[in-house]
Structures are given as C-alpha cells and as structure tokens.
mmCIF file of C-alpha atoms and ligand atoms in Angstrom:
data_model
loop_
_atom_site.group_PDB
_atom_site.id
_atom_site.type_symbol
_atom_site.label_atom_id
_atom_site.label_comp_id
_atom_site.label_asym_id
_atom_site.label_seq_id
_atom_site.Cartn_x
_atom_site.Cartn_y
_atom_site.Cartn_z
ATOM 1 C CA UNK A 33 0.000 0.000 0.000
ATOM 2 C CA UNK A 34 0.946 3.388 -0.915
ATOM 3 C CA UNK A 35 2.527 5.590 2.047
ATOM 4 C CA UNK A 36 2.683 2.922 4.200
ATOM 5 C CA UNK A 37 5.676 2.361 6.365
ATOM 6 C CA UNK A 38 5.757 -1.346 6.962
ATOM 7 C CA UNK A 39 5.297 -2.303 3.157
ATOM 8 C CA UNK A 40 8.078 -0.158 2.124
ATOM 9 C CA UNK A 41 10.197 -1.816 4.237
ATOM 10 C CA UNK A 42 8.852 -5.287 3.666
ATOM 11 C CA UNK A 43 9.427 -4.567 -0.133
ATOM 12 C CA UNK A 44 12.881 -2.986 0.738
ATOM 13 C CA UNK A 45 11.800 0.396 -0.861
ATOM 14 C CA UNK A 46 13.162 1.551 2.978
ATOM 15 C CA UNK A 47 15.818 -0.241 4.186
ATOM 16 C CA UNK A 48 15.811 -2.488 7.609
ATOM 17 C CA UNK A 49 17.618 -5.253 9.191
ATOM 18 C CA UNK A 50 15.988 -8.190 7.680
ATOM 19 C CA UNK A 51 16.140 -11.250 10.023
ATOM 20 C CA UNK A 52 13.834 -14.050 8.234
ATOM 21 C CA UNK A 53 11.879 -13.141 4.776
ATOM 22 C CA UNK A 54 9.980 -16.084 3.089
ATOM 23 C CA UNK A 55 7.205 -15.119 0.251
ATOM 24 C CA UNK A 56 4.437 -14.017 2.673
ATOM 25 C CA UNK A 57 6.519 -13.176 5.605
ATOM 26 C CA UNK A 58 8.813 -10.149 6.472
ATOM 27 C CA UNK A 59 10.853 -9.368 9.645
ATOM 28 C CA UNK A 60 13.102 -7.205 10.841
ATOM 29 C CA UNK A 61 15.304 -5.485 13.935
ATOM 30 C CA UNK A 62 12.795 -2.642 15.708
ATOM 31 C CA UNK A 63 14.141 0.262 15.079
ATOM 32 C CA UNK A 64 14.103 1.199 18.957
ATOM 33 C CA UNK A 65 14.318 -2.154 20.799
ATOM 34 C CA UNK A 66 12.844 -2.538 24.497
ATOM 35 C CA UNK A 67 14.959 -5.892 25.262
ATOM 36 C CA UNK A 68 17.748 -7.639 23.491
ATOM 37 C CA UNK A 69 16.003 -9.337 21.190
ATOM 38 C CA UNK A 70 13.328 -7.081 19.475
ATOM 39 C CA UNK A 71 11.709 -7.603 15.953
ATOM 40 C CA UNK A 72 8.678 -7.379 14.226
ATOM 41 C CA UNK A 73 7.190 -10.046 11.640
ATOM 42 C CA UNK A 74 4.902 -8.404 9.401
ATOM 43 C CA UNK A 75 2.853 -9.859 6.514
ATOM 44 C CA UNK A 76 3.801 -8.720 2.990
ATOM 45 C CA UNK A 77 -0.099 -7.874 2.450
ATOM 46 C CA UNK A 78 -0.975 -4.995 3.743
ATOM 47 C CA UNK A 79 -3.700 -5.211 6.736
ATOM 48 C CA UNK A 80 -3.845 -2.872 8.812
ATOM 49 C CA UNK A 81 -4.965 -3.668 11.922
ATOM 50 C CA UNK A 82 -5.783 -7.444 13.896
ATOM 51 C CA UNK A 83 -9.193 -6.774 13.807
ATOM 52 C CA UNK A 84 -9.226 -6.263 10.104
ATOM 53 C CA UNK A 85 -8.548 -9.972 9.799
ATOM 54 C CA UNK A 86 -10.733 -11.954 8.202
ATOM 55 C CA UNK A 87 -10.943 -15.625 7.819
ATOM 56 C CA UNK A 88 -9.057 -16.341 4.810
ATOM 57 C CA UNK A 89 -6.203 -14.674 6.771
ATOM 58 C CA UNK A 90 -5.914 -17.499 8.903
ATOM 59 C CA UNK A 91 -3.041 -19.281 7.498
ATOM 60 C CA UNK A 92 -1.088 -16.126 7.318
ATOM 61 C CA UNK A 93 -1.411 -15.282 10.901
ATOM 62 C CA UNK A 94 -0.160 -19.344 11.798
ATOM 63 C CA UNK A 95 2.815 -18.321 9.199
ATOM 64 C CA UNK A 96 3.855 -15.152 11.491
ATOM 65 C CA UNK A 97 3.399 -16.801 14.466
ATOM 66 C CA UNK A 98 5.311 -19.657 13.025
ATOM 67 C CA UNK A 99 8.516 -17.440 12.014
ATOM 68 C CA UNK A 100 8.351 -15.854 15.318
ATOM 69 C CA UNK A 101 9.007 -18.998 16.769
ATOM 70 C CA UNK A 102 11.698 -19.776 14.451
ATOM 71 C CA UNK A 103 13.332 -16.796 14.417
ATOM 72 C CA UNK A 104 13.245 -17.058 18.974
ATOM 73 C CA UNK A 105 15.125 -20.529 18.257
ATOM 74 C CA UNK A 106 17.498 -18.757 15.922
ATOM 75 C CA UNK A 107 18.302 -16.274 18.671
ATOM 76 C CA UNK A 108 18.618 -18.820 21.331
ATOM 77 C CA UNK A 109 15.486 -17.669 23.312
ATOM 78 C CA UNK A 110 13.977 -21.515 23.450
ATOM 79 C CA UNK A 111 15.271 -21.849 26.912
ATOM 80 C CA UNK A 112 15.223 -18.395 28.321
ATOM 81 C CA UNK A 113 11.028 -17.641 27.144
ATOM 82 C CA UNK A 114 10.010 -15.054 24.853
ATOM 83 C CA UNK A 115 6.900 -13.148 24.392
ATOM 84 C CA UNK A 116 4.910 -12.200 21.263
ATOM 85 C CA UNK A 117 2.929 -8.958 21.598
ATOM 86 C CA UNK A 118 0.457 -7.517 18.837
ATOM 87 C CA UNK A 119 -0.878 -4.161 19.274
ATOM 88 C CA UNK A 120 -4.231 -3.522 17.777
ATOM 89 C CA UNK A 121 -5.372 0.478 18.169
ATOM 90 C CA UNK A 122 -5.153 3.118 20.108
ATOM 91 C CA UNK A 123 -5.661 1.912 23.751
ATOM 92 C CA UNK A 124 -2.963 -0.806 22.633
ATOM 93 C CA UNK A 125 -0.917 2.060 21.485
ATOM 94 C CA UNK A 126 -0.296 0.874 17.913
ATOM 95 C CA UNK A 127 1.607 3.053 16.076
ATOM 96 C CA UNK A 128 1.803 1.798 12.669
ATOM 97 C CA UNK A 129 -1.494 0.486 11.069
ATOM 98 C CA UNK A 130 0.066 -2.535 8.670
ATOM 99 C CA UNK A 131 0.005 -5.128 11.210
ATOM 100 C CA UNK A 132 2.556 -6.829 12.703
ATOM 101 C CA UNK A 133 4.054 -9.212 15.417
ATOM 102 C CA UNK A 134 6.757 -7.947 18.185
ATOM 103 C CA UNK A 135 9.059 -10.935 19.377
ATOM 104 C CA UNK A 136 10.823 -9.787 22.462
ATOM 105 C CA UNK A 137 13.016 -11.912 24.748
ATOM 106 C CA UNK A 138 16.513 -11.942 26.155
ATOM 107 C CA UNK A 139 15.540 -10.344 29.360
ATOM 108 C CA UNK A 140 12.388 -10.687 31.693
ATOM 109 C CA UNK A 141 8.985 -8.814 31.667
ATOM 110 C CA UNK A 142 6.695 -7.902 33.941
ATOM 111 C CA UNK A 143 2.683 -9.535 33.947
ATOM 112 C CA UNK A 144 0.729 -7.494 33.685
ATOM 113 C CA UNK A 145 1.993 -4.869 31.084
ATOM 114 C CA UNK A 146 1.439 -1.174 32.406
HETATM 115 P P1 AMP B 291 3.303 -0.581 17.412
HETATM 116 O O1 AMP B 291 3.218 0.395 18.561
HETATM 117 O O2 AMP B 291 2.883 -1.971 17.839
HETATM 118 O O3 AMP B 291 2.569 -0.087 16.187
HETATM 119 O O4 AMP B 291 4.842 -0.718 17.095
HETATM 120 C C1 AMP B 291 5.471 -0.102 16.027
HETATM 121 C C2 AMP B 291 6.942 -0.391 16.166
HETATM 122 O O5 AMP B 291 7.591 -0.039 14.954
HETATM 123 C C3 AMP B 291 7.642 0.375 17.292
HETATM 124 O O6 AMP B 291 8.219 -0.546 18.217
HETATM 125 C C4 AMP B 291 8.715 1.196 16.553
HETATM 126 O O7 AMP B 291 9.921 1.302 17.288
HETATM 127 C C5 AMP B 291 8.886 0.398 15.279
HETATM 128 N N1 AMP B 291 9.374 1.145 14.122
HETATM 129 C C6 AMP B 291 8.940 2.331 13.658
HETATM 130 N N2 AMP B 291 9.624 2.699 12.555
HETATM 131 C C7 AMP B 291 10.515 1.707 12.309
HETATM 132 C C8 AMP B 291 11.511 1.486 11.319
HETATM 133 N N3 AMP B 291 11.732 2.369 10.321
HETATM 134 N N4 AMP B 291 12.254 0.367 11.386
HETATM 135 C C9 AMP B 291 12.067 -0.523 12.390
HETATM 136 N N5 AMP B 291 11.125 -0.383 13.350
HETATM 137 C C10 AMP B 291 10.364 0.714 13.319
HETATM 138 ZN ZN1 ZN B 292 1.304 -1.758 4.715
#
C-alpha cells in the first residue's frame, strides 16, 4: 500500500535489518528495541490492523506466528522464554497500522503490562 511504512520496508523500498523473509513473511530489527532481542514479523499484504482480519487470513497469521518462533530458536530464546505482543489500536498504542508481530526476549517482563 501506498505511504505505508511497513510495506516499504517489507518490499525494501526503505531499508531495515531483515532477520527471516519467506514469500508471505517479512521481519526485521525494531528500530528502537525494548529488550535484546526485538523484531517485528509483518505480513507482505498490507492489513492494517488485527481486527481487520478476516478468515481467509488465517493461514497467514499461523505463518507469522510460526517465524516468530523460528526466528526465537534462531536467537537462542527456546530456553530463556520469549513473548509475542500484537498491538491492535489506540488503547494498545499501535503506532503503525500494517500489522505486525513484536518478538521480544533476552531479558524478563513484567505480567501485567502497564
Ligand atoms: P506498534 O506500537 O505496535 O505499532 O509498534 C510499532 C513499532 O515499529 C515500534 O516498536 C517502533 O519502534 C517500530 N518502528 C517504527 N519505525 C521503524 C523502522 N523504520 N524500522 C524498524 N522499526 C520501526
Ligand atoms: Zn502496509
């Protein structure tokens, strides 16, 4: 989508540091990280918020779900724990509206979130 942040970076029009990339799936370092490990998976399709899915979405949000988990092994977070967040609106304080994943780990976080 035009003039959106997250699908000029998945497309590389705005550069990142690309972690995993497969043909649905895009991920990459946050640009300001709140623990060691910090990265978002995004979809390549542009969505832009949760509660815009729809059911034939379904296999897409297993995929992003599924390359968080690889990319936690990857970083050697299988022991340690890990936590996937998504954000959806204001109250959540999303910032960008193409959704997206966080996968944070490497240190230890608080339940419940402020
Ligand atoms: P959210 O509040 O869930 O919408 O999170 C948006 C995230 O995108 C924040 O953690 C930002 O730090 C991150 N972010 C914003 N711009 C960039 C960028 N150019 N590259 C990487 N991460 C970004
Ligand atoms: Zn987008």
């Amino acid at each position: 989508m035009k003039d959106c942040l997250f699908c000029k970076i998945a497309s590389g029009e705005i550069p990142s540091q690309k972690v995993y990339e497969d043909k649905d799936i895009f991920a990459f370092n946050d640009i300001k990280p709140q623990a060691p490990t910090h990265v978002l998976i995004v979809p390549k399709k542009h969505i832009d918020k949760l509660s815009s899915l729809k059911g034939t979405d379904a296999e897409l949000v297993g995929k992003m779900l599924l390359a968080a988990n690889k990319i936690a092994k990857d970083n050697g977070l299988n022991g340690s724990g890990y936590r996937i967040v998504g954000n959806c609106g204001q109250d959540a304080g999303q910032l960008v509206f193409h959704i997206h994943l966080h996968l944070i780990g490497g240190r230890k976080f608080g339940w419940p979130p402020g």
